[in-house]
Amino acid sequence: MTGDHRAGTPRGRVPRGVGAVAMVVALTAACGSPSERAGEGTDEEGLTPLRVGATPTPHAEILEFVEENLAADAGLRLEIVEYTDYNQPNAALAEGELDANYYQTVPFLEEYLAGNDDVDLSYVSDVHLEAFGIYSEDVSDLADLPEGAEIGVPNDASNMGRALHLLASADVITLAEDAEGVPTIDDIEDGPLDVTVTPVEAAQLPRSLQDLDAAVVNGNYALDADLPNTANTLAWESTENNPYANGLVVRSEDVGAEDIVRLDELLHGPEVHDFMEERWQGIVLPVRGDRVVEPGTSDSPE
């Protein structure tokens, strides 16, 4: 994965870079771009709030750090809207209820845009990578995974494909040679362990782990459930050439808006990078220029 900070890419050509009751932190209905709303609903310092949707961990925590420590000096005020799954933030952004969202990868956004032809959103830049992990409550080593094991994976297309690639790289399954793009369950061929792969809603995977031999879990949901400390981590996703960094997304008309540019700059600053590394100990990996810090390397806190 590289930190590609290109902006302004039209819908359908998104550069590289995931919810359903919204917990609103000071949300008001809005229309128009951040620049068009300048002067409307300003606070006592004359700042127009920038409404950003995010999943709680780590995205909302990162935004809270920015709001509490960096935003004022940069002339920003953030209002953070938390979503507990992946279904609503893009719709809320497209409808003008948000000015930006921060929770998803480029493949996830591409999948959403492919099914919503009337929506025009753009990915601004990579901010961090949450490495997928294979977790188990009963198995402590990947080599001990039993034959016929049942393994849970996220049920949405982009994250399922990502999980299947991780299982294949760990020699748990074999994918068909002609599998193209994002693999699905149908692309699994007979593997060495003859495992059963079970799709589960991504947010439910940590709770389902007790009924499974193992599960491939998104980084944010693994952190929410404290899986790195309460379950066994059998394998990590590689960050090399990884297309699944998470980043800031806006309506295409707002890519160059002053507040968006300022927020993007803050998310890539050293203070935020240090916060990620100290807070999540190598599970949330900041994008630094053209590289992501590998988990467990000397660049990641032990």
CSV table of C-alpha atoms in Angstrom, one decimal:
chain,number,residue,atom,x,y,z
A,1,MET,CA,0.0,0.0,0.0
A,2,THR,CA,1.3,3.4,-0.8
A,3,GLY,CA,0.2,6.8,0.4
A,4,ASP,CA,-1.3,8.2,-2.8
A,5,HIS,CA,-2.5,11.7,-2.1
A,6,ARG,CA,-4.0,12.5,-5.5
A,7,ALA,CA,-7.2,14.5,-5.3
A,8,GLY,CA,-10.0,15.4,-7.6
A,9,THR,CA,-10.3,12.1,-9.4
A,10,PRO,CA,-13.7,11.8,-11.0
A,11,ARG,CA,-16.2,9.1,-9.9
A,12,GLY,CA,-15.3,5.7,-11.4
A,13,ARG,CA,-11.6,6.6,-11.5
A,14,VAL,CA,-10.8,6.6,-7.8
A,15,PRO,CA,-7.1,6.6,-6.8
A,16,ARG,CA,-5.7,4.0,-4.4
A,17,GLY,CA,-6.0,4.5,-0.9
A,18,VAL,CA,-15.3,0.8,5.6
A,19,GLY,CA,-22.8,2.0,10.7
A,20,ALA,CA,-26.8,1.5,11.0
A,21,VAL,CA,-28.0,3.9,13.7
A,22,ALA,CA,-26.0,7.1,13.6
A,23,MET,CA,-24.9,8.5,16.9
A,24,VAL,CA,-24.9,12.2,16.2
A,25,VAL,CA,-22.4,14.6,17.8
A,26,ALA,CA,-23.9,18.0,17.2
A,27,LEU,CA,-25.4,17.3,13.7
A,28,THR,CA,-27.6,19.7,11.9
A,29,ALA,CA,-29.1,19.3,8.4
A,30,ALA,CA,-27.1,21.0,5.7
A,31,CYS,CA,-26.9,21.6,2.0
A,32,GLY,CA,-24.1,23.0,-0.1
A,33,SER,CA,-20.3,22.7,0.0
A,34,PRO,CA,-18.2,23.8,3.0
A,35,SER,CA,-17.2,26.9,1.1
A,36,GLU,CA,-20.8,27.7,0.2
A,37,ARG,CA,-21.8,27.4,3.8
A,38,ALA,CA,-19.1,29.8,5.1
A,39,GLY,CA,-20.7,32.1,7.6
A,40,GLU,CA,-23.7,29.9,8.2
A,41,GLY,CA,-24.1,28.4,11.7
A,42,THR,CA,-20.8,29.6,12.8
A,43,ASP,CA,-19.6,29.1,16.4
A,44,GLU,CA,-18.4,31.9,18.8
A,45,GLU,CA,-15.1,32.0,16.9
A,46,GLY,CA,-16.8,32.4,13.6
A,47,LEU,CA,-15.9,28.9,12.4
A,48,THR,CA,-18.4,26.9,10.3
A,49,PRO,CA,-18.4,23.3,11.6
A,50,LEU,CA,-17.1,20.6,9.2
A,51,ARG,CA,-19.3,17.6,9.6
A,52,VAL,CA,-17.4,14.3,9.2
A,53,GLY,CA,-18.9,10.8,9.4
A,54,ALA,CA,-16.8,8.0,10.8
A,55,THR,CA,-17.0,4.6,12.4
A,56,PRO,CA,-16.0,4.7,16.1
A,57,THR,CA,-12.7,3.0,16.2
A,58,PRO,CA,-10.2,4.1,15.1
A,59,HIS,CA,-11.7,6.7,12.7
A,60,ALA,CA,-13.8,8.8,15.2
A,61,GLU,CA,-11.0,8.6,17.8
A,62,ILE,CA,-8.5,10.0,15.3
A,63,LEU,CA,-10.9,12.8,14.4
A,64,GLU,CA,-11.5,13.6,18.1
A,65,PHE,CA,-7.7,13.8,18.6
A,66,VAL,CA,-7.6,16.3,15.7
A,67,GLU,CA,-10.5,18.3,17.0
A,68,GLU,CA,-9.2,18.5,20.6
A,69,ASN,CA,-5.5,19.2,19.8
A,70,LEU,CA,-5.0,20.6,16.3
A,71,ALA,CA,-8.2,21.9,14.6
A,72,ALA,CA,-8.5,25.3,16.3
A,73,ASP,CA,-4.9,26.3,15.4
A,74,ALA,CA,-5.7,25.3,11.8
A,75,GLY,CA,-8.9,27.4,11.8
A,76,LEU,CA,-11.2,24.3,11.8
A,77,ARG,CA,-14.1,23.1,13.9
A,78,LEU,CA,-15.1,19.4,13.5
A,79,GLU,CA,-18.5,17.9,14.2
A,80,ILE,CA,-18.0,14.1,14.3
A,81,VAL,CA,-21.0,11.8,13.4
A,82,GLU,CA,-20.4,8.2,14.4
A,83,TYR,CA,-21.9,5.3,12.5
A,84,THR,CA,-21.9,1.7,13.9
A,85,ASP,CA,-21.7,-0.1,10.5
A,86,TYR,CA,-20.8,0.6,6.9
A,87,ASN,CA,-24.2,1.2,5.3
A,88,GLN,CA,-25.1,4.9,5.9
A,89,PRO,CA,-22.0,7.2,5.7
A,90,ASN,CA,-21.8,7.4,1.9
A,91,ALA,CA,-25.5,8.0,1.5
A,92,ALA,CA,-25.4,10.7,4.2
A,93,LEU,CA,-22.5,12.4,2.4
A,94,ALA,CA,-24.2,12.2,-1.0
A,95,GLU,CA,-27.4,13.8,0.5
A,96,GLY,CA,-25.5,16.7,2.0
A,97,GLU,CA,-25.9,15.6,5.7
A,98,LEU,CA,-22.1,15.3,5.9
A,99,ASP,CA,-19.2,17.3,4.5
A,100,ALA,CA,-16.9,14.3,4.4
A,101,ASN,CA,-16.6,10.8,5.7
A,102,TYR,CA,-13.6,8.8,7.0
A,103,TYR,CA,-14.1,5.0,7.3
A,104,GLN,CA,-13.6,3.3,4.0
A,105,THR,CA,-11.2,1.9,1.4
A,106,VAL,CA,-11.0,2.7,-2.3
A,107,PRO,CA,-12.4,-0.8,-3.3
A,108,PHE,CA,-15.3,-0.3,-0.9
A,109,LEU,CA,-16.0,3.1,-2.4
A,110,GLU,CA,-15.8,1.8,-5.9
A,111,GLU,CA,-18.3,-1.0,-5.0
A,112,TYR,CA,-20.7,1.6,-3.6
A,113,LEU,CA,-20.4,4.0,-6.6
A,114,ALA,CA,-20.9,1.1,-9.0
A,115,GLY,CA,-24.3,0.5,-7.4
A,116,ASN,CA,-25.2,4.2,-7.2
A,117,ASP,CA,-24.8,5.8,-10.6
A,118,ASP,CA,-26.3,9.1,-9.4
A,119,VAL,CA,-23.7,9.7,-6.7
A,120,ASP,CA,-20.5,11.6,-7.3
A,121,LEU,CA,-18.0,11.1,-4.5
A,122,SER,CA,-14.2,11.3,-4.6
A,123,TYR,CA,-11.5,9.7,-2.5
A,124,VAL,CA,-9.1,12.3,-1.2
A,125,SER,CA,-6.1,10.4,0.1
A,126,ASP,CA,-4.9,7.4,2.1
A,127,VAL,CA,-4.6,8.1,5.9
A,128,HIS,CA,-4.1,4.7,7.6
A,129,LEU,CA,-4.2,1.0,7.1
A,130,GLU,CA,-5.9,-1.4,9.5
A,131,ALA,CA,-4.3,-4.8,8.9
A,132,PHE,CA,-6.8,-7.6,8.7
A,133,GLY,CA,-6.1,-10.5,11.1
A,134,ILE,CA,-7.1,-14.1,11.4
A,135,TYR,CA,-8.3,-14.6,14.9
A,136,SER,CA,-9.3,-17.6,17.0
A,137,GLU,CA,-10.4,-18.3,20.5
A,138,ASP,CA,-9.5,-22.0,20.5
A,139,VAL,CA,-6.5,-22.3,18.1
A,140,SER,CA,-3.2,-20.7,19.0
A,141,ASP,CA,-1.2,-21.4,15.9
A,142,LEU,CA,-2.3,-21.4,12.2
A,143,ALA,CA,-0.6,-24.8,11.8
A,144,ASP,CA,-3.1,-26.2,14.4
A,145,LEU,CA,-6.2,-25.2,12.5
A,146,PRO,CA,-8.2,-28.4,12.2
A,147,GLU,CA,-9.2,-30.0,8.9
A,148,GLY,CA,-12.8,-29.0,8.1
A,149,ALA,CA,-12.5,-25.8,10.2
A,150,GLU,CA,-15.3,-23.2,9.9
A,151,ILE,CA,-13.9,-19.7,9.2
A,152,GLY,CA,-15.9,-16.5,9.2
A,153,VAL,CA,-15.3,-13.7,6.7
A,154,PRO,CA,-17.0,-10.4,6.1
A,155,ASN,CA,-20.1,-10.7,3.9
A,156,ASP,CA,-19.7,-7.5,1.8
A,157,ALA,CA,-17.9,-8.0,-1.5
A,158,SER,CA,-14.8,-5.9,-1.1
A,159,ASN,CA,-14.0,-7.1,2.4
A,160,MET,CA,-14.8,-10.7,1.6
A,161,GLY,CA,-12.4,-10.6,-1.3
A,162,ARG,CA,-9.7,-9.1,1.0
A,163,ALA,CA,-10.3,-11.8,3.6
A,164,LEU,CA,-10.1,-14.6,1.0
A,165,HIS,CA,-6.8,-13.2,-0.3
A,166,LEU,CA,-5.4,-13.3,3.3
A,167,LEU,CA,-6.6,-16.9,3.8
A,168,ALA,CA,-5.1,-17.9,0.5
A,169,SER,CA,-1.8,-16.2,1.3
A,170,ALA,CA,-1.8,-18.2,4.6
A,171,ASP,CA,-2.4,-21.5,2.7
A,172,VAL,CA,-5.7,-22.0,4.4
A,173,ILE,CA,-7.6,-22.0,1.1
A,174,THR,CA,-6.8,-22.2,-2.6
A,175,LEU,CA,-8.3,-19.7,-5.0
A,176,ALA,CA,-9.0,-20.6,-8.6
A,177,GLU,CA,-6.3,-19.5,-11.0
A,178,ASP,CA,-8.8,-17.7,-13.1
A,179,ALA,CA,-10.3,-15.7,-10.2
A,180,GLU,CA,-10.2,-12.1,-11.3
A,181,GLY,CA,-10.7,-8.9,-9.4
A,182,VAL,CA,-12.4,-9.4,-6.1
A,183,PRO,CA,-12.7,-13.1,-5.4
A,184,THR,CA,-15.9,-14.7,-3.9
A,185,ILE,CA,-16.8,-17.9,-2.2
A,186,ASP,CA,-17.3,-19.5,-5.6
A,187,ASP,CA,-13.6,-18.9,-6.4
A,188,ILE,CA,-12.5,-21.2,-3.6
A,189,GLU,CA,-11.1,-24.6,-4.7
A,190,ASP,CA,-10.4,-27.6,-2.6
A,191,GLY,CA,-7.7,-26.6,-0.2
A,192,PRO,CA,-5.3,-28.5,2.1
A,193,LEU,CA,-7.7,-28.3,5.1
A,194,ASP,CA,-11.1,-28.5,3.3
A,195,VAL,CA,-12.4,-25.6,5.4
A,196,THR,CA,-15.8,-24.1,5.3
A,197,VAL,CA,-15.8,-20.3,4.7
A,198,THR,CA,-18.9,-18.6,6.2
A,199,PRO,CA,-19.9,-15.0,5.3
A,200,VAL,CA,-21.0,-13.0,8.3
A,201,GLU,CA,-21.9,-9.3,8.6
A,202,ALA,CA,-18.5,-7.6,9.4
A,203,ALA,CA,-19.5,-6.0,12.6
A,204,GLN,CA,-20.8,-9.3,14.0
A,205,LEU,CA,-17.7,-11.3,13.3
A,206,PRO,CA,-16.1,-10.7,16.8
A,207,ARG,CA,-19.3,-12.0,18.5
A,208,SER,CA,-19.5,-14.9,16.1
A,209,LEU,CA,-15.9,-16.0,16.9
A,210,GLN,CA,-17.1,-18.3,19.8
A,211,ASP,CA,-19.0,-20.3,17.2
A,212,LEU,CA,-16.3,-20.5,14.7
A,213,ASP,CA,-12.8,-22.1,14.5
A,214,ALA,CA,-11.4,-18.8,13.3
A,215,ALA,CA,-12.5,-15.5,11.6
A,216,VAL,CA,-10.9,-12.9,9.4
A,217,VAL,CA,-11.9,-9.6,11.1
A,218,ASN,CA,-11.6,-6.0,9.9
A,219,GLY,CA,-9.1,-4.0,12.0
A,220,ASN,CA,-11.7,-1.5,13.4
A,221,TYR,CA,-14.0,-4.2,14.6
A,222,ALA,CA,-11.2,-6.3,16.0
A,223,LEU,CA,-10.1,-3.2,18.0
A,224,ASP,CA,-13.7,-2.5,19.2
A,225,ALA,CA,-13.8,-6.1,20.6
A,226,ASP,CA,-10.3,-6.0,21.9
A,227,LEU,CA,-9.5,-9.2,19.9
A,228,PRO,CA,-5.7,-8.5,19.8
A,229,ASN,CA,-5.7,-9.0,23.6
A,230,THR,CA,-8.5,-11.5,24.1
A,231,ALA,CA,-8.1,-13.9,21.2
A,232,ASN,CA,-5.2,-15.5,19.4
A,233,THR,CA,-3.9,-13.8,16.2
A,234,LEU,CA,-3.0,-16.5,13.7
A,235,ALA,CA,-1.9,-14.3,10.8
A,236,TRP,CA,-1.7,-10.7,9.7
A,237,GLU,CA,-2.4,-9.2,6.3
A,238,SER,CA,0.7,-7.9,4.5
A,239,THR,CA,0.9,-4.2,4.0
A,240,GLU,CA,3.1,-4.4,1.0
A,241,ASN,CA,1.3,-3.1,-2.1
A,242,ASN,CA,-1.9,-3.2,0.0
A,243,PRO,CA,-4.8,-1.3,-1.7
A,244,TYR,CA,-6.9,-1.2,1.5
A,245,ALA,CA,-5.8,1.9,3.2
A,246,ASN,CA,-8.6,4.0,4.7
A,247,GLY,CA,-9.0,7.6,3.8
A,248,LEU,CA,-11.1,10.8,3.6
A,249,VAL,CA,-14.0,10.9,1.1
A,250,VAL,CA,-16.0,14.0,0.0
A,251,ARG,CA,-18.4,15.0,-2.7
A,252,SER,CA,-16.4,15.6,-5.8
A,253,GLU,CA,-17.2,19.3,-5.9
A,254,ASP,CA,-15.6,19.7,-2.5
A,255,VAL,CA,-12.2,18.1,-3.2
A,256,GLY,CA,-10.4,21.4,-3.2
A,257,ALA,CA,-12.5,23.1,-0.5
A,258,GLU,CA,-10.3,24.9,2.0
A,259,ASP,CA,-11.6,23.1,5.1
A,260,ILE,CA,-11.2,19.7,3.4
A,261,VAL,CA,-7.6,20.5,2.4
A,262,ARG,CA,-6.8,21.6,6.0
A,263,LEU,CA,-8.3,18.5,7.5
A,264,ASP,CA,-6.4,16.2,5.0
A,265,GLU,CA,-3.2,18.0,5.9
A,266,LEU,CA,-3.8,17.5,9.7
A,267,LEU,CA,-4.6,13.8,9.2
A,268,HIS,CA,-1.2,13.3,7.6
A,269,GLY,CA,0.8,15.3,10.2
A,270,PRO,CA,3.3,13.9,12.6
A,271,GLU,CA,1.0,14.5,15.6
A,272,VAL,CA,-1.7,12.2,14.2
A,273,HIS,CA,0.9,9.6,13.1
A,274,ASP,CA,2.4,9.5,16.6
A,275,PHE,CA,-1.1,9.3,18.1
A,276,MET,CA,-2.0,6.3,15.9
A,277,GLU,CA,1.2,4.4,16.8
A,278,GLU,CA,1.0,5.1,20.5
A,279,ARG,CA,-2.8,4.4,20.8
A,280,TRP,CA,-3.0,1.2,18.7
A,281,GLN,CA,0.5,-0.3,18.9
A,282,GLY,CA,1.0,-1.3,15.3
A,283,ILE,CA,-2.5,-2.4,14.4
A,284,VAL,CA,-3.6,1.0,13.0
A,285,LEU,CA,-0.7,1.9,10.6
A,286,PRO,CA,-0.3,5.5,9.4
A,287,VAL,CA,0.4,6.1,5.8
A,288,ARG,CA,3.7,8.0,5.6
A,289,GLY,CA,4.4,9.3,2.1
A,290,ASP,CA,4.7,6.3,-0.1
A,291,ARG,CA,4.8,3.6,2.6
A,292,VAL,CA,2.9,2.1,5.5
A,293,VAL,CA,4.7,1.0,8.6
A,294,GLU,CA,4.6,-2.8,8.8
A,295,PRO,CA,3.1,-4.4,12.0
A,296,GLY,CA,5.8,-5.8,14.3
A,297,THR,CA,8.7,-3.9,12.6
A,298,SER,CA,11.1,-1.6,14.4
A,299,ASP,CA,8.9,1.3,13.2
A,300,SER,CA,6.0,0.0,15.2
A,301,PRO,CA,5.8,0.2,19.0
A,302,GLU,CA,6.2,-3.2,20.6
